[in-house]
Amino acid sequence: MDEEKSTPQRPDAQRNRERILAVALVELTRSADAPVSAIAKKAGVGQGTFYRNFPNREALVLEVYRYEMQQVADTAAQLLGTRAPDRALREWMDRLAQYAMAKAGLAVALRATAGPCGSLGQLGHGPVTRGITILLHANEEAGTIRPGVTPDDFLLAIAGLWQLDPHSDWQPRAARLLDLVMDGLRAGAPGAGGAPAQP
């Protein structure tokens, strides 16, 4: 048994883990207090398999969040591979907004897990910061945004997203906010059309 723990996961064990995460994402998004037993059942795994992968509910919620934030972050490089840097940045902002609104139930579950003193931002901060850094660097190199913008600057600028009610008609408000942020990032950019107009 100890040997099994020290070896890499077999393909079927990896598939079980991924299936649990996929089901947990759906169920926790729908209801923050979705029972672990229901998640295991819908994933088609027994309680033993579930607990081998996730020793408790908190571990599952945190892993779902980390996994999702990694997925959001990974789209940064994918978008840069097929779009101009400024278009990639703006589309990535839309994806982040869609994620934030679609996963409101997960956010509630995560807040319950982290407790009143937990810092939710730090849990996904690493992957998301890397995604933002890649996008900002590509845009700075292309001259499409003002120089010197940091990931922290960017996160502060888009913080209004988390003030929107996911049950409202949030899309137009998010689009307007993100367009304003993008306009601010472009102001003073050295590339063509990026510099502010002179009086």
CSV table of C-alpha atoms in Angstrom, one decimal:
chain,number,residue,atom,x,y,z
A,1,MET,CA,0.0,0.0,0.0
A,2,ASP,CA,2.8,2.4,0.9
A,3,GLU,CA,4.4,1.6,-2.5
A,4,GLU,CA,1.2,2.5,-4.3
A,5,LYS,CA,1.2,5.9,-2.6
A,6,SER,CA,4.7,6.7,-3.7
A,7,THR,CA,4.2,5.8,-7.4
A,8,PRO,CA,2.5,8.1,-9.9
A,9,GLN,CA,-1.2,7.7,-10.3
A,10,ARG,CA,-2.4,5.0,-12.8
A,11,PRO,CA,-4.4,6.3,-15.7
A,12,ASP,CA,-7.7,5.0,-14.3
A,13,ALA,CA,-6.9,6.6,-10.9
A,14,GLN,CA,-6.1,9.9,-12.7
A,15,ARG,CA,-9.4,9.6,-14.6
A,16,ASN,CA,-11.3,9.0,-11.4
A,17,ARG,CA,-9.7,12.1,-9.9
A,18,GLU,CA,-10.5,14.2,-12.9
A,19,ARG,CA,-14.1,13.0,-13.0
A,20,ILE,CA,-14.6,13.8,-9.3
A,21,LEU,CA,-13.2,17.3,-9.9
A,22,ALA,CA,-15.5,17.8,-13.0
A,23,VAL,CA,-18.6,16.7,-11.1
A,24,ALA,CA,-17.7,18.7,-8.0
A,25,LEU,CA,-17.3,21.8,-10.1
A,26,VAL,CA,-20.8,21.4,-11.5
A,27,GLU,CA,-22.4,20.5,-8.2
A,28,LEU,CA,-20.6,23.2,-6.1
A,29,THR,CA,-21.4,25.8,-8.7
A,30,ARG,CA,-25.1,24.8,-8.5
A,31,SER,CA,-25.2,24.5,-4.7
A,32,ALA,CA,-22.4,25.6,-2.3
A,33,ASP,CA,-23.4,22.9,0.2
A,34,ALA,CA,-23.6,19.9,-2.3
A,35,PRO,CA,-23.0,16.8,-0.2
A,36,VAL,CA,-19.7,14.9,-0.8
A,37,SER,CA,-21.7,11.6,-1.1
A,38,ALA,CA,-23.8,13.0,-4.0
A,39,ILE,CA,-20.6,14.2,-5.7
A,40,ALA,CA,-19.0,10.8,-5.4
A,41,LYS,CA,-22.1,9.0,-6.6
A,42,LYS,CA,-22.5,11.3,-9.7
A,43,ALA,CA,-18.8,10.8,-10.5
A,44,GLY,CA,-19.3,7.0,-10.4
A,45,VAL,CA,-16.8,6.4,-7.6
A,46,GLY,CA,-17.1,4.8,-4.2
A,47,GLN,CA,-16.5,6.7,-0.9
A,48,GLY,CA,-13.1,5.0,-0.5
A,49,THR,CA,-11.9,6.2,-3.9
A,50,PHE,CA,-13.3,9.7,-3.2
A,51,TYR,CA,-11.5,9.9,0.2
A,52,ARG,CA,-8.2,8.5,-1.3
A,53,ASN,CA,-8.2,11.5,-3.6
A,54,PHE,CA,-9.7,14.1,-1.3
A,55,PRO,CA,-9.4,13.5,2.5
A,56,ASN,CA,-12.2,15.9,3.3
A,57,ARG,CA,-14.7,18.4,1.8
A,58,GLU,CA,-12.3,21.3,2.3
A,59,ALA,CA,-9.6,19.6,0.3
A,60,LEU,CA,-12.0,19.0,-2.6
A,61,VAL,CA,-13.3,22.6,-2.7
A,62,LEU,CA,-9.8,24.0,-2.6
A,63,GLU,CA,-8.6,21.6,-5.4
A,64,VAL,CA,-11.6,22.5,-7.6
A,65,TYR,CA,-10.8,26.2,-7.2
A,66,ARG,CA,-7.1,25.7,-7.9
A,67,TYR,CA,-7.9,23.6,-10.9
A,68,GLU,CA,-10.3,26.1,-12.3
A,69,MET,CA,-8.0,29.0,-11.7
A,70,GLN,CA,-5.3,27.1,-13.5
A,71,GLN,CA,-7.6,26.6,-16.5
A,72,VAL,CA,-8.4,30.3,-16.6
A,73,ALA,CA,-4.7,31.2,-16.4
A,74,ASP,CA,-3.8,28.7,-19.1
A,75,THR,CA,-6.1,30.4,-21.6
A,76,ALA,CA,-3.7,33.4,-21.6
A,77,ALA,CA,-1.0,31.6,-23.5
A,78,GLN,CA,-3.6,29.9,-25.8
A,79,LEU,CA,-5.1,33.3,-26.7
A,80,LEU,CA,-1.7,34.8,-27.4
A,81,GLY,CA,-1.0,32.0,-29.8
A,82,THR,CA,-3.9,33.0,-32.1
A,83,ARG,CA,-4.6,36.7,-31.5
A,84,ALA,CA,-2.9,40.0,-31.3
A,85,PRO,CA,-1.7,40.8,-27.8
A,86,ASP,CA,-4.3,43.5,-27.1
A,87,ARG,CA,-7.2,41.3,-28.5
A,88,ALA,CA,-5.9,38.3,-26.4
A,89,LEU,CA,-5.9,40.5,-23.2
A,90,ARG,CA,-9.4,41.8,-23.8
A,91,GLU,CA,-10.8,38.3,-24.6
A,92,TRP,CA,-9.1,36.9,-21.5
A,93,MET,CA,-10.7,39.6,-19.4
A,94,ASP,CA,-14.1,38.4,-20.8
A,95,ARG,CA,-13.3,34.8,-19.9
A,96,LEU,CA,-12.3,35.9,-16.4
A,97,ALA,CA,-15.6,37.8,-16.0
A,98,GLN,CA,-17.6,34.8,-17.3
A,99,TYR,CA,-15.8,32.5,-14.8
A,100,ALA,CA,-16.4,34.9,-11.9
A,101,MET,CA,-20.1,35.1,-12.7
A,102,ALA,CA,-20.7,31.4,-13.6
A,103,LYS,CA,-18.9,30.1,-10.5
A,104,ALA,CA,-20.7,32.1,-7.8
A,105,GLY,CA,-21.8,29.0,-6.0
A,106,LEU,CA,-18.2,27.7,-5.9
A,107,ALA,CA,-17.1,31.1,-4.5
A,108,VAL,CA,-19.7,30.7,-1.7
A,109,ALA,CA,-18.4,27.2,-0.9
A,110,LEU,CA,-14.8,28.4,-1.0
A,111,ARG,CA,-15.6,31.3,1.4
A,112,ALA,CA,-17.1,28.8,3.8
A,113,THR,CA,-14.0,26.6,3.5
A,114,ALA,CA,-11.5,29.4,3.9
A,115,GLY,CA,-13.4,30.9,6.9
A,116,PRO,CA,-13.6,34.5,7.8
A,117,CYS,CA,-9.8,34.9,8.0
A,118,GLY,CA,-9.0,33.0,4.8
A,119,SER,CA,-7.7,34.9,1.8
A,120,LEU,CA,-9.4,33.6,-1.3
A,121,GLY,CA,-7.4,35.7,-3.7
A,122,GLN,CA,-4.1,34.0,-2.6
A,123,LEU,CA,-5.4,30.5,-3.4
A,124,GLY,CA,-5.6,31.2,-7.2
A,125,HIS,CA,-3.2,34.1,-7.2
A,126,GLY,CA,-0.2,32.2,-8.5
A,127,PRO,CA,-1.6,30.8,-11.7
A,128,VAL,CA,-3.7,33.9,-12.5
A,129,THR,CA,-0.8,36.2,-11.8
A,130,ARG,CA,1.3,34.2,-14.2
A,131,GLY,CA,-1.4,34.4,-16.9
A,132,ILE,CA,-1.8,38.2,-16.4
A,133,THR,CA,2.0,38.6,-16.4
A,134,ILE,CA,2.3,36.8,-19.8
A,135,LEU,CA,-0.5,39.0,-21.3
A,136,LEU,CA,0.8,42.3,-19.9
A,137,HIS,CA,4.4,41.5,-21.0
A,138,ALA,CA,3.2,40.6,-24.6
A,139,ASN,CA,1.2,43.8,-24.8
A,140,GLU,CA,4.1,46.0,-23.4
A,141,GLU,CA,6.5,44.4,-25.9
A,142,ALA,CA,4.0,45.2,-28.7
A,143,GLY,CA,3.5,48.7,-27.5
A,144,THR,CA,-0.3,48.2,-27.1
A,145,ILE,CA,-0.5,49.2,-23.4
A,146,ARG,CA,1.2,51.8,-21.3
A,147,PRO,CA,4.6,50.5,-19.8
A,148,GLY,CA,5.0,49.4,-16.2
A,149,VAL,CA,1.5,48.0,-15.5
A,150,THR,CA,1.9,45.2,-12.9
A,151,PRO,CA,-0.4,42.2,-12.3
A,152,ASP,CA,-1.5,43.9,-9.0
A,153,ASP,CA,-2.4,47.1,-10.9
A,154,PHE,CA,-4.5,45.0,-13.3
A,155,LEU,CA,-6.3,43.0,-10.5
A,156,LEU,CA,-7.2,46.2,-8.7
A,157,ALA,CA,-8.5,47.8,-11.9
A,158,ILE,CA,-10.8,44.8,-12.6
A,159,ALA,CA,-11.9,44.4,-9.0
A,160,GLY,CA,-15.3,45.8,-9.8
A,161,LEU,CA,-16.2,42.5,-11.5
A,162,TRP,CA,-16.6,41.0,-8.0
A,163,GLN,CA,-19.2,43.6,-7.1
A,164,LEU,CA,-21.6,42.5,-9.9
A,165,ASP,CA,-24.6,40.3,-9.1
A,166,PRO,CA,-24.2,37.0,-11.0
A,167,HIS,CA,-28.0,36.7,-11.0
A,168,SER,CA,-28.5,40.1,-12.7
A,169,ASP,CA,-28.0,41.1,-16.3
A,170,TRP,CA,-24.3,41.5,-15.6
A,171,GLN,CA,-22.8,41.1,-19.1
A,172,PRO,CA,-23.3,44.7,-20.3
A,173,ARG,CA,-22.0,46.1,-17.1
A,174,ALA,CA,-19.0,43.8,-17.1
A,175,ALA,CA,-18.2,44.6,-20.8
A,176,ARG,CA,-18.4,48.3,-20.0
A,177,LEU,CA,-16.1,48.0,-17.0
A,178,LEU,CA,-13.6,45.9,-18.9
A,179,ASP,CA,-13.7,48.3,-21.9
A,180,LEU,CA,-12.9,51.2,-19.5
A,181,VAL,CA,-10.0,49.2,-18.0
A,182,MET,CA,-8.7,48.4,-21.5
A,183,ASP,CA,-8.9,52.1,-22.5
A,184,GLY,CA,-6.9,52.9,-19.4
A,185,LEU,CA,-4.3,50.3,-20.2
A,186,ARG,CA,-4.0,51.7,-23.7
A,187,ALA,CA,-3.6,55.3,-22.6
A,188,GLY,CA,0.0,56.3,-23.0
A,189,ALA,CA,0.9,53.2,-24.9
A,190,PRO,CA,3.9,53.9,-27.3
A,191,GLY,CA,2.3,51.9,-30.2
A,192,ALA,CA,0.3,53.5,-33.0
A,193,GLY,CA,-2.9,55.2,-31.7
A,194,GLY,CA,-2.0,54.3,-28.1
A,195,ALA,CA,-0.8,57.8,-27.0
A,196,PRO,CA,-3.4,60.1,-25.6
A,197,ALA,CA,-4.5,62.9,-27.9
A,198,GLN,CA,-2.7,66.2,-27.3
A,199,PRO,CA,-4.8,69.3,-26.6
